[in-house]
Amino acid sequence: MRSIYCGQVNKSNVEQTVELCGWINKRRDLGGLIFIDLRDREGVVQVVFDPEVEGLMDTANQLRNEFCVKVTGIVRARPESQINKDMATGEVEILGKGLEIINRSEPLPLDFNQQNSEEMRLKYRYLDLRRVEMSERIKLRAKASSFVRRFLDDNGFLDIETPVLTKATPEGARDYLVPSRVHNGSFYALPQSPQLFKQLLMMSGFDRYYQIVKCFRDEDLRADRQPEFTQIDLETSFMSSDEVRAMTEKLIHDMWKELLNVDLGTFPTMSYADAMRRFGSDKPDLRNPMELVDVADLVKDVEFKVFSGPANDEKGRVAVLTVPGGAALSRKQLDDYTKFIGIYGAKGLAWMKVNDRDAGVEGVQSPIAKFLTEDVINQLLERTNAQTGDIILFGADKRNVVNEAMGALRLKIGLDLEITDLDKWAPLWVVDFPMFEEDDEGTLHAVHHPFTAPKDISAAELEANPAAAISDAYDMVLNGYEVGGGSVRIHNNEMQQAAFRILGIEAQEQEDKFGFLLDALKYGTPPHAGLAFGLDRLVMLLCGTENIRDVIAFPKTTQASCLLTNAPSVANPDALVELGVSVVESADE
């Protein structure tokens, strides 16, 4: 029906007859002449209907915004004075010679000239996607996926699909379960990742695998999470962690260069321990120059128990954040920041304003100064390198509370006070993660997943001191987002069983859940390593938005529901009987 896209018409088409199809973006009646901006996925072009062209005006007078139409016309150059530099097609226009209204449109429930609520945008997503901004995001996502396929194909990777109906494995979140009609009372799990299948592919001899794959996690949602999300999943045999990182760094570097013409440079590397110490986070945003500084040794003997308690607790931490120019913060702002860190379990926020650095103790203002000696205050000023006009903020509590609270506060203040350079790109590799972490009950959990290999120790050494084990794992971070993570995998049966035992998975449970994997590890398993990128997050960053719903065609809400289709919905009772499933109402219901 069309000979060219609206957004592709240019001066090279002048005097050509073209056929265009699309939607009316805008209509203007200028006393006889009718102008429309015709829009399709590639852009907008101006069409003019002249009364001198017979048989068109009756139809043209009926046109309204969002009518779906076909236009036949002649491309002509606009006079110099009428060129629209804000449009890619602004040097030309179409003189309409033929017009067909394919489908009329009622007034839209969305107003493209105003901000619409997210609920309305999701309910009428098919209309929201007509907006140029949304269309460009979806197109950029397609370009990113295409780039990934070309890059990996060119580097010897094979695109291999893995099952969607599979068996539950521990990945750190709840599974979505699918009841089996054939095997009554049994359930499939939708994959949280293709982790075990890609390892099995390495055992099968396909030494470079990838797929762009849907994954599912039933977890609490936020702006950069969805119950179903898309991974760029890859696995390699006979490659070290350094080699995997080099290849995947080139993938992201080249993607940014091709799609944004941005050179990310060489990605720096930081250990997990350094990231937590300096930034309170394993995905630090390096666009923000502020860092946490440990001061427990300076305050362990003070009478102020809020400081000395955590300072003398091996699981505690006392750290400070020095905010440039922060002495100008009002008491209300400080109270608001105190409430903010309370979200992360912090009990309060002590502060010290540096009004005159040269005056030493006399130049500071703080409600806690009376609890600190002159020597301690001077050492704090020296260690933090605080200057006149700065403020020192204190976090003192259990280590994990301080890390989360002060890490989040660092990010918030960086944005609030415009300290974070939002025009900068800051990639980073975080490496040397602990293999296990301990919860409040003293139970060990895998930091990445139970199939991650430890660095440079035997299975016996791992079981003897699991808390000290460092994993051969790595995360790629960009502007404070974890965009990808991976590891060298365990390729030895003895080591895998040891890891399971440390996690409390004993022999029978190992056999029930992972017997196929343990068997496969007996048959000449090659060393292998891989990485998975979150495609949604990558595209979110490419598009400059902060919500992955903006780059997914049909996303869910934060309650994991679809406002467009009203999913999830109540199942047909007959279908539940056939599946052997009954619905039990909760106490709340």
Coordinates of C-alpha atoms in Angstrom, one line a residue:
M1 CA 0.0 0.0 0.0
R2 CA 2.9 2.4 0.6
S3 CA 6.0 3.2 -1.5
I4 CA 8.0 4.9 1.3
Y5 CA 7.8 5.7 5.0
C6 CA 6.7 9.2 5.9
G7 CA 9.9 9.9 7.9
Q8 CA 12.1 8.8 5.0
V9 CA 10.9 11.3 2.4
N10 CA 13.6 13.9 1.6
K11 CA 14.9 16.2 -1.2
S12 CA 16.1 13.2 -3.3
N13 CA 12.4 12.4 -3.8
V14 CA 11.4 15.8 -5.1
E15 CA 9.0 15.5 -8.1
Q16 CA 8.4 11.8 -7.4
T17 CA 4.9 10.4 -6.8
V18 CA 4.8 8.6 -3.4
E19 CA 2.2 6.5 -1.6
L20 CA 2.2 7.0 2.2
C21 CA 0.2 5.3 5.0
G22 CA -0.1 6.4 8.6
W23 CA -1.9 8.4 11.2
I24 CA -2.8 12.1 11.3
N25 CA -0.5 13.7 13.9
K26 CA -1.9 17.2 13.4
R27 CA -4.4 18.9 11.1
R28 CA -4.5 22.6 10.2
D29 CA -7.1 24.4 8.0
L30 CA -5.7 27.6 6.6
G31 CA -8.6 29.1 4.8
G32 CA -9.0 26.6 2.0
L33 CA -5.6 24.9 2.2
I34 CA -5.6 21.9 4.6
F35 CA -2.3 20.7 6.0
I36 CA -1.8 17.5 7.9
D37 CA 1.3 16.0 9.6
L38 CA 1.2 12.4 8.6
R39 CA 3.0 10.0 11.0
D40 CA 4.3 6.5 10.8
R41 CA 7.0 4.6 12.7
E42 CA 9.8 6.4 10.9
G43 CA 8.6 9.9 11.5
V44 CA 6.4 12.7 10.2
V45 CA 5.9 14.5 6.9
Q46 CA 3.7 17.4 6.0
V47 CA 1.0 16.9 3.4
V48 CA -1.0 19.8 1.8
F49 CA -4.4 19.4 0.2
D50 CA -5.1 22.2 -2.4
P51 CA -8.7 23.0 -3.5
E52 CA -7.3 23.1 -7.1
V53 CA -6.9 19.3 -6.9
E54 CA -10.3 18.1 -7.7
G55 CA -12.2 15.6 -5.6
L56 CA -10.0 15.7 -2.5
M57 CA -11.4 18.5 -0.3
D58 CA -14.6 16.8 0.7
T59 CA -12.6 13.9 2.1
A60 CA -9.8 16.2 3.5
N61 CA -12.4 18.2 5.4
Q62 CA -13.4 15.1 7.3
L63 CA -9.8 14.4 8.6
R64 CA -9.2 14.5 12.3
N65 CA -6.2 13.6 14.5
E66 CA -5.3 9.8 14.6
F67 CA -7.4 8.9 11.5
C68 CA -5.6 6.1 9.7
V69 CA -5.2 7.2 6.1
K70 CA -3.5 6.5 2.8
V71 CA -2.1 9.5 0.8
T72 CA -0.8 9.6 -2.8
G73 CA 1.0 12.7 -3.7
I74 CA 4.0 14.5 -5.3
V75 CA 7.0 15.4 -3.3
R76 CA 8.0 19.1 -3.6
A77 CA 10.7 21.2 -2.0
R78 CA 9.5 23.8 0.5
P79 CA 10.6 27.4 0.0
E80 CA 13.6 28.4 2.0
S81 CA 11.5 30.5 4.3
Q82 CA 9.2 27.6 5.1
I83 CA 11.8 24.9 5.9
N84 CA 11.1 23.3 9.3
K85 CA 14.4 22.5 10.8
D86 CA 12.7 20.7 13.7
M87 CA 11.5 17.9 11.3
A88 CA 13.8 15.4 9.6
T89 CA 11.5 15.8 6.5
G90 CA 11.3 19.6 7.0
E91 CA 12.8 20.5 3.6
V92 CA 9.9 18.9 1.7
E93 CA 6.2 18.5 1.7
I94 CA 3.7 16.3 -0.2
L95 CA 1.1 17.8 -2.5
G96 CA -1.8 15.5 -2.0
K97 CA -3.3 13.9 -5.2
G98 CA -5.2 11.0 -3.6
L99 CA -6.7 10.4 -0.2
E100 CA -8.3 7.4 1.4
I101 CA -9.6 7.2 4.9
I102 CA -8.7 3.7 6.0
N103 CA -10.2 4.0 9.5
R104 CA -11.6 6.8 11.5
S105 CA -10.7 7.4 15.1
E106 CA -12.7 8.5 18.1
P107 CA -11.1 11.1 20.4
L108 CA -8.3 9.4 22.2
P109 CA -8.5 8.6 26.0
L110 CA -4.8 9.9 26.1
D111 CA -3.7 13.4 25.4
F112 CA -0.4 13.4 23.6
N113 CA 0.1 17.1 24.4
Q114 CA -0.1 16.5 28.1
Q115 CA 1.3 14.2 30.8
N116 CA -1.0 11.2 31.2
S117 CA -1.0 9.0 34.3
E118 CA 1.0 5.8 34.1
E119 CA -2.2 3.8 34.7
M120 CA -3.9 5.3 31.6
R121 CA -0.7 4.9 29.6
L122 CA -0.6 1.2 30.5
K123 CA -4.4 0.6 30.0
Y124 CA -4.2 2.1 26.5
R125 CA -0.6 1.0 25.8
Y126 CA -1.3 0.4 22.1
L127 CA -2.1 4.2 21.8
D128 CA 0.8 5.2 24.1
L129 CA 3.1 3.4 21.8
R130 CA 2.1 5.7 18.9
R131 CA 3.9 8.6 20.6
V132 CA 7.2 9.4 18.9
E133 CA 9.1 9.1 22.2
M134 CA 7.8 5.6 22.9
S135 CA 8.2 4.6 19.2
E136 CA 11.8 5.6 19.3
R137 CA 12.5 3.6 22.4
I138 CA 11.0 0.4 21.0
K139 CA 13.0 0.9 17.8
L140 CA 16.2 1.5 19.8
R141 CA 15.5 -1.7 21.6
A142 CA 15.2 -3.6 18.3
K143 CA 18.5 -2.1 17.2
A144 CA 20.2 -3.2 20.4
S145 CA 18.9 -6.7 20.0
S146 CA 20.1 -6.8 16.4
F147 CA 23.5 -5.5 17.4
V148 CA 23.9 -8.2 20.0
R149 CA 23.0 -10.9 17.6
R150 CA 25.4 -9.7 15.0
F151 CA 28.3 -9.3 17.5
L152 CA 27.8 -12.7 19.0
D153 CA 27.3 -14.4 15.7
D154 CA 30.5 -12.8 14.4
N155 CA 32.3 -14.1 17.5
G156 CA 31.4 -17.7 17.0
F157 CA 28.4 -17.9 19.4
L158 CA 25.4 -20.2 18.5
D159 CA 21.9 -19.1 19.2
I160 CA 20.3 -22.1 21.0
E161 CA 16.9 -22.1 22.7
T162 CA 16.3 -23.7 26.1
P163 CA 13.0 -24.9 27.7
V164 CA 10.5 -22.6 29.2
L165 CA 8.6 -25.3 31.1
T166 CA 11.3 -26.7 33.4
K167 CA 12.1 -27.6 37.0
A168 CA 12.5 -25.2 39.9
T169 CA 16.1 -24.3 40.8
P170 CA 17.4 -21.9 43.5
E171 CA 17.9 -18.5 41.8
G172 CA 17.1 -16.2 44.7
A173 CA 13.4 -15.4 44.0
R174 CA 10.1 -17.3 44.0
D175 CA 9.2 -19.3 40.9
Y176 CA 6.2 -18.9 38.7
L177 CA 4.6 -22.4 38.7
V178 CA 2.6 -24.0 35.9
P179 CA 0.4 -27.0 36.8
S180 CA 0.7 -30.1 34.6
R181 CA -2.6 -31.7 33.3
V182 CA -0.8 -34.9 32.3
H183 CA 1.1 -35.3 35.5
N184 CA -1.6 -34.4 38.0
G185 CA -0.4 -32.7 41.1
S186 CA 3.0 -31.8 39.5
F187 CA 4.2 -28.4 38.4
Y188 CA 6.6 -26.9 35.9
A189 CA 8.5 -23.8 36.9
L190 CA 9.1 -20.9 34.5
P191 CA 12.9 -20.3 34.3
Q192 CA 14.4 -17.5 36.4
S193 CA 17.3 -17.9 34.0
P194 CA 18.5 -20.7 31.7
Q195 CA 21.5 -21.3 34.1
L196 CA 21.6 -25.1 34.2
F197 CA 20.7 -25.6 30.6
K198 CA 23.5 -23.4 29.3
Q199 CA 25.9 -25.3 31.5
L200 CA 24.6 -28.5 30.1
L201 CA 25.2 -27.1 26.6
M202 CA 28.8 -26.6 27.5
M203 CA 29.0 -30.2 28.6
S204 CA 27.5 -31.1 25.2
G205 CA 30.3 -29.4 23.3
F206 CA 28.6 -26.2 22.1
D207 CA 31.4 -24.0 23.5
R208 CA 29.8 -20.7 22.7
Y209 CA 26.1 -20.3 23.3
Y210 CA 23.7 -17.4 23.5
Q211 CA 20.1 -16.5 23.4
I212 CA 17.9 -13.4 24.0
V213 CA 15.5 -15.1 26.3
K214 CA 12.5 -14.4 28.5
C215 CA 13.0 -15.1 32.2
F216 CA 10.5 -15.0 35.1
R217 CA 10.8 -14.1 38.8
D218 CA 8.0 -13.7 41.3
E219 CA 9.6 -11.0 43.4
D220 CA 8.7 -7.5 44.7
L221 CA 8.9 -5.1 41.9
R222 CA 10.5 -1.6 41.4
A223 CA 11.3 0.7 38.6
D224 CA 14.0 -1.5 37.1
R225 CA 12.3 -4.9 37.7
Q226 CA 9.5 -6.8 35.9
P227 CA 8.0 -10.3 36.6
E228 CA 9.0 -11.2 33.1
F229 CA 12.2 -9.8 31.7
T230 CA 14.6 -10.3 28.9
Q231 CA 18.2 -11.6 29.3
I232 CA 21.1 -11.6 26.8
D233 CA 22.3 -14.9 28.1
L234 CA 25.7 -16.4 27.0
E235 CA 28.1 -19.1 28.1
T236 CA 31.5 -20.2 27.0
S237 CA 33.9 -23.2 27.4
F238 CA 37.6 -23.0 27.9
M239 CA 37.5 -19.2 28.6
S240 CA 38.7 -17.6 31.8
S241 CA 36.8 -14.9 33.7
D242 CA 39.2 -12.3 32.3
E243 CA 38.5 -13.5 28.8
V244 CA 34.7 -13.5 29.3
R245 CA 34.9 -10.0 30.7
A246 CA 37.1 -8.7 27.9
M247 CA 34.6 -10.0 25.3
T248 CA 31.5 -8.8 27.0
E249 CA 33.0 -5.4 27.7
K250 CA 33.7 -5.1 24.0
L251 CA 30.1 -6.0 23.3
I252 CA 28.8 -3.2 25.4
H253 CA 31.5 -0.7 24.4
D254 CA 30.8 -1.3 20.7
M255 CA 27.0 -1.2 21.2
W256 CA 27.2 2.3 22.9
K257 CA 29.5 3.4 20.1
E258 CA 27.2 2.2 17.3
L259 CA 23.9 3.3 18.8
L260 CA 24.8 6.5 20.7
N261 CA 28.2 7.4 19.3
V262 CA 29.6 7.3 22.8
D263 CA 33.0 5.9 23.7
L264 CA 32.8 4.3 27.1
G265 CA 36.6 3.8 27.2
T266 CA 38.2 1.0 29.2
F267 CA 36.1 -0.3 32.1
P268 CA 37.9 0.0 35.5
T269 CA 37.8 -2.9 37.9
M270 CA 37.0 -2.8 41.6
S271 CA 36.8 -5.5 44.2
Y272 CA 33.5 -6.1 46.0
A273 CA 35.2 -5.3 49.3
D274 CA 36.4 -1.9 48.0
A275 CA 33.0 -1.1 46.5
M276 CA 31.2 -1.7 49.8
R277 CA 33.8 0.1 51.8
R278 CA 33.9 3.2 49.6
F279 CA 30.3 3.4 48.4
G280 CA 28.2 1.1 50.5
S281 CA 27.0 -0.7 47.4
D282 CA 28.2 -3.5 45.0
K283 CA 26.9 -1.4 42.1
P284 CA 28.3 2.1 42.8
D285 CA 27.4 5.0 40.6
L286 CA 30.9 6.5 39.9
R287 CA 29.3 9.7 38.4
N288 CA 29.0 10.7 42.0
P289 CA 32.4 11.6 43.5
M290 CA 31.5 11.3 47.2
E291 CA 32.8 8.3 49.1
L292 CA 32.2 6.8 52.5
V293 CA 35.2 6.9 55.0
D294 CA 35.6 4.5 57.9
V295 CA 36.1 6.3 61.3
A296 CA 35.4 3.4 63.8
D297 CA 39.0 3.5 65.0
L298 CA 38.6 7.2 65.9
V299 CA 35.4 6.9 67.9
K300 CA 35.7 3.5 69.6
D301 CA 36.7 5.1 72.9
V302 CA 34.3 8.0 73.0
E303 CA 31.5 8.1 75.6
F304 CA 28.9 8.4 72.9
K305 CA 27.5 4.8 72.7
V306 CA 25.8 5.5 69.4
F307 CA 29.3 5.6 67.9
S308 CA 31.4 3.5 70.3
G309 CA 29.0 0.6 70.3
P310 CA 29.2 -0.2 66.6
A311 CA 32.8 0.8 66.5
N312 CA 33.6 -2.1 68.9
D313 CA 31.3 -4.6 67.3
E314 CA 32.9 -6.8 64.7
K315 CA 29.6 -6.8 62.7
G316 CA 29.3 -3.0 63.1
R317 CA 30.5 -0.1 61.1
V318 CA 30.9 3.7 61.7
A319 CA 31.4 5.6 58.4
V320 CA 31.0 9.2 57.3
L321 CA 30.0 10.9 54.2
T322 CA 31.4 14.4 53.5
V323 CA 29.1 16.5 51.4
P324 CA 30.7 19.5 49.6
G325 CA 28.8 22.6 50.3
G326 CA 26.5 20.7 52.7
A327 CA 26.8 23.1 55.5
A328 CA 24.1 25.1 53.8
L329 CA 21.5 22.3 54.4
S330 CA 18.7 23.4 56.6
R331 CA 17.5 21.6 59.7
K332 CA 14.4 20.5 57.8
Q333 CA 16.5 19.0 55.0
L334 CA 18.6 17.1 57.5
D335 CA 15.4 15.9 59.2
D336 CA 14.2 14.7 55.8
Y337 CA 17.4 12.8 55.2
T338 CA 17.1 11.3 58.6
K339 CA 13.6 10.0 57.7
F340 CA 15.0 8.8 54.3
I341 CA 17.7 6.5 55.8
G342 CA 15.2 5.2 58.3
I343 CA 13.7 3.3 55.3
Y344 CA 16.9 1.2 55.4
G345 CA 16.8 0.6 59.2
A346 CA 19.1 3.4 60.3
K347 CA 18.0 4.9 63.7
G348 CA 19.3 8.4 63.1
L349 CA 21.7 10.7 61.2
A350 CA 24.3 12.6 63.2
W351 CA 26.0 15.5 61.4
M352 CA 28.8 18.0 61.8
K353 CA 28.8 21.3 59.8
V354 CA 32.3 22.7 59.0
N355 CA 31.7 26.5 59.1
D356 CA 35.4 27.4 59.3
R357 CA 38.0 24.7 58.7
D358 CA 40.9 26.9 59.8
A359 CA 39.3 27.4 63.2
G360 CA 39.4 23.7 64.0
V361 CA 37.0 22.6 66.7
E362 CA 35.7 26.2 67.1
G363 CA 34.7 26.2 63.5
V364 CA 32.4 23.2 63.6
Q365 CA 28.7 23.1 64.5
S366 CA 27.1 19.8 65.6
P367 CA 24.7 18.5 68.3
I368 CA 27.2 15.6 68.9
A369 CA 30.3 17.8 69.3
K370 CA 30.0 17.8 73.0
F371 CA 30.4 14.0 73.1
L372 CA 33.7 14.1 71.2
T373 CA 37.1 15.3 72.3
E374 CA 38.9 18.0 70.5
D375 CA 41.5 15.4 69.3
V376 CA 38.8 13.2 67.8
I377 CA 37.1 16.1 66.0
N378 CA 40.5 17.3 64.5
Q379 CA 41.2 13.7 63.4
L380 CA 37.8 13.5 61.8
L381 CA 38.4 16.7 59.9
E382 CA 41.8 15.5 58.8
R383 CA 40.6 12.1 57.6
T384 CA 37.6 13.4 55.7
N385 CA 39.5 16.3 54.3
A386 CA 36.4 18.4 55.0
Q387 CA 36.6 22.0 53.9
T388 CA 34.8 25.2 55.0
G389 CA 31.1 24.9 53.9
D390 CA 31.0 21.1 54.0
I391 CA 29.0 18.8 56.2
I392 CA 30.0 15.4 57.6
L393 CA 27.2 12.9 57.9
F394 CA 27.6 9.9 60.3
G395 CA 26.3 6.4 59.9
A396 CA 26.8 4.0 62.9
D397 CA 25.0 0.6 63.1
K398 CA 25.4 -2.9 61.9
R399 CA 27.6 -3.0 58.8
N400 CA 24.8 -3.9 56.4
V401 CA 22.5 -1.2 57.8
V402 CA 25.3 1.4 57.4
N403 CA 26.1 0.2 53.9
E404 CA 22.5 0.3 52.7
A405 CA 21.5 3.6 54.4
M406 CA 24.6 5.6 53.7
G407 CA 25.0 4.2 50.2
A408 CA 21.4 5.2 49.4
L409 CA 21.9 8.6 51.1
R410 CA 25.0 9.2 49.0
L411 CA 23.0 8.7 45.8
K412 CA 20.1 10.9 46.9
I413 CA 22.2 13.8 48.0
G414 CA 24.3 13.5 44.9
L415 CA 21.1 14.1 42.8
D416 CA 19.5 16.6 45.2
L417 CA 22.6 18.9 45.3
E418 CA 23.6 18.2 41.7
I419 CA 26.9 16.7 42.7
T420 CA 26.3 13.7 40.4
D421 CA 27.4 14.4 36.8
L422 CA 24.4 13.2 34.8
D423 CA 26.1 13.9 31.5
K424 CA 28.8 11.3 32.2
W425 CA 28.9 7.6 31.6
A426 CA 30.6 5.5 34.3
P427 CA 31.1 1.8 33.6
L428 CA 32.7 -0.5 36.1
W429 CA 33.5 -4.2 36.7
V430 CA 33.0 -5.4 40.3
V431 CA 34.9 -8.6 41.0
D432 CA 35.9 -10.9 43.9
F433 CA 32.5 -11.3 45.5
P434 CA 32.3 -13.4 48.6
M435 CA 31.0 -16.8 47.6
F436 CA 28.5 -16.9 50.5
E437 CA 26.8 -14.4 52.8
E438 CA 25.2 -14.9 56.2
D439 CA 21.7 -13.8 57.1
D440 CA 20.5 -12.7 60.5
E441 CA 19.9 -16.3 61.6
G442 CA 23.5 -17.3 60.7
T443 CA 22.4 -19.3 57.6
L444 CA 24.7 -19.1 54.5
H445 CA 23.3 -18.2 51.1
A446 CA 25.0 -18.0 47.7
V447 CA 25.8 -14.4 46.7
H448 CA 25.4 -15.2 43.0
H449 CA 24.1 -18.7 42.7
P450 CA 25.1 -22.2 43.9
F451 CA 26.8 -23.1 40.6
T452 CA 29.5 -20.3 41.0
A453 CA 33.1 -21.6 41.3
P454 CA 35.3 -20.4 44.2
K455 CA 38.7 -18.9 43.5
D456 CA 41.8 -21.0 44.0
I457 CA 40.7 -23.4 46.7
S458 CA 39.7 -27.1 46.9
A459 CA 36.4 -28.5 47.9
A460 CA 37.8 -29.5 51.3
E461 CA 39.1 -26.0 51.9
L462 CA 35.8 -24.5 50.8
E463 CA 33.8 -26.6 53.3
A464 CA 36.3 -25.9 56.1
N465 CA 35.9 -22.1 55.8
P466 CA 33.0 -21.2 53.5
A467 CA 32.6 -17.7 54.9
A468 CA 36.1 -16.8 53.7
A469 CA 35.7 -18.1 50.1
I470 CA 35.9 -15.6 47.3
S471 CA 34.0 -16.5 44.1
D472 CA 35.2 -16.2 40.6
A473 CA 32.3 -13.9 39.8
Y474 CA 31.9 -10.5 38.2
D475 CA 29.2 -7.9 37.7
M476 CA 29.2 -5.1 35.1
V477 CA 27.8 -1.8 36.5
L478 CA 26.9 1.2 34.5
N479 CA 25.8 4.5 36.1
G480 CA 24.9 2.7 39.3
Y481 CA 22.9 -0.1 37.6
E482 CA 24.0 -3.7 37.5
V483 CA 23.5 -4.4 33.8
G484 CA 25.1 -7.8 33.7
G485 CA 26.5 -10.5 36.0
G486 CA 28.3 -13.8 35.6
S487 CA 30.9 -16.2 36.9
V488 CA 33.1 -19.1 36.3
R489 CA 30.9 -22.2 36.9
I490 CA 31.7 -25.2 39.0
H491 CA 32.7 -28.0 36.6
N492 CA 33.7 -30.6 39.2
N493 CA 31.2 -33.0 40.9
E494 CA 33.0 -33.0 44.2
M495 CA 33.1 -29.2 44.4
Q496 CA 29.4 -28.8 43.4
Q497 CA 28.3 -31.3 46.1
A498 CA 30.4 -29.3 48.7
A499 CA 28.7 -26.1 47.7
F500 CA 25.3 -27.7 48.0
R501 CA 26.2 -29.1 51.5
I502 CA 27.3 -25.6 52.7
L503 CA 23.9 -24.3 51.6
G504 CA 22.1 -27.0 53.6
I505 CA 21.2 -29.1 50.6
E506 CA 21.9 -32.7 51.7
A507 CA 22.5 -35.8 49.5
Q508 CA 18.9 -36.8 48.9
E509 CA 17.7 -33.3 48.1
Q510 CA 20.7 -32.9 45.8
E511 CA 19.7 -36.0 44.0
D512 CA 16.0 -34.9 43.8
K513 CA 16.7 -31.4 42.5
F514 CA 20.0 -31.6 40.7
G515 CA 20.7 -35.3 40.0
F516 CA 20.8 -34.6 36.3
L517 CA 23.5 -31.9 36.8
L518 CA 25.6 -34.0 39.2
D519 CA 25.5 -36.9 36.7
A520 CA 26.5 -34.6 33.8
L521 CA 29.5 -33.4 35.9
K522 CA 30.9 -36.9 35.8
Y523 CA 31.4 -37.1 32.0
G524 CA 34.3 -34.9 31.0
T525 CA 32.8 -31.5 31.8
P526 CA 34.9 -28.7 30.4
P527 CA 35.7 -25.5 32.4
H528 CA 33.1 -23.0 31.5
A529 CA 32.0 -19.4 32.4
G530 CA 29.3 -17.0 31.3
L531 CA 27.4 -13.9 31.8
A532 CA 23.8 -12.6 31.5
F533 CA 22.9 -9.0 30.6
G534 CA 19.5 -7.5 31.4
L535 CA 18.4 -6.3 28.0
D536 CA 15.6 -4.1 29.5
R537 CA 18.1 -2.3 31.7
L538 CA 20.6 -1.8 28.9
V539 CA 17.9 -0.3 26.7
M540 CA 16.6 1.8 29.6
L541 CA 20.1 3.4 29.9
L542 CA 20.5 3.8 26.1
C543 CA 17.2 5.7 26.1
G544 CA 18.0 7.9 29.1
T545 CA 14.9 6.8 31.1
E546 CA 14.8 5.5 34.6
N547 CA 12.0 3.0 34.3
I548 CA 12.2 -0.3 32.3
R549 CA 8.5 -0.1 31.7
D550 CA 9.3 2.7 29.3
V551 CA 11.3 0.3 27.0
I552 CA 9.0 -2.8 27.2
A553 CA 6.1 -2.8 24.7
F554 CA 3.6 -4.3 27.1
P555 CA 4.9 -4.2 30.7
K556 CA 3.3 -5.1 34.0
T557 CA 2.6 -2.7 36.9
T558 CA 4.4 -2.8 40.2
Q559 CA 1.7 -5.2 41.3
A560 CA 2.6 -7.5 38.5
S561 CA -0.7 -6.9 36.7
C562 CA -1.5 -6.0 33.1
L563 CA -3.9 -3.1 32.9
L564 CA -4.4 -3.6 29.2
T565 CA -5.6 -7.2 29.4
N566 CA -6.6 -7.3 33.1
A567 CA -4.2 -10.2 33.7
P568 CA -3.9 -12.1 35.9
S569 CA -7.5 -13.3 35.9
V570 CA -9.6 -16.0 37.6
A571 CA -9.3 -19.4 35.9
N572 CA -12.2 -21.4 34.6
P573 CA -13.3 -23.8 37.4
D574 CA -13.5 -26.7 34.9
A575 CA -9.9 -26.1 33.9
L576 CA -8.8 -26.1 37.6
V577 CA -10.6 -29.4 38.1
E578 CA -8.8 -30.9 35.1
L579 CA -5.5 -29.7 36.4
G580 CA -6.2 -31.0 39.9
V581 CA -5.8 -27.5 41.4
S582 CA -8.0 -25.8 44.0
V583 CA -7.9 -22.2 45.0
V584 CA -7.7 -21.5 48.7
E585 CA -8.8 -18.0 49.8
S586 CA -6.4 -16.2 52.1
A587 CA -7.5 -14.9 55.5
D588 CA -7.6 -11.3 54.2
E589 CA -10.1 -12.3 51.5

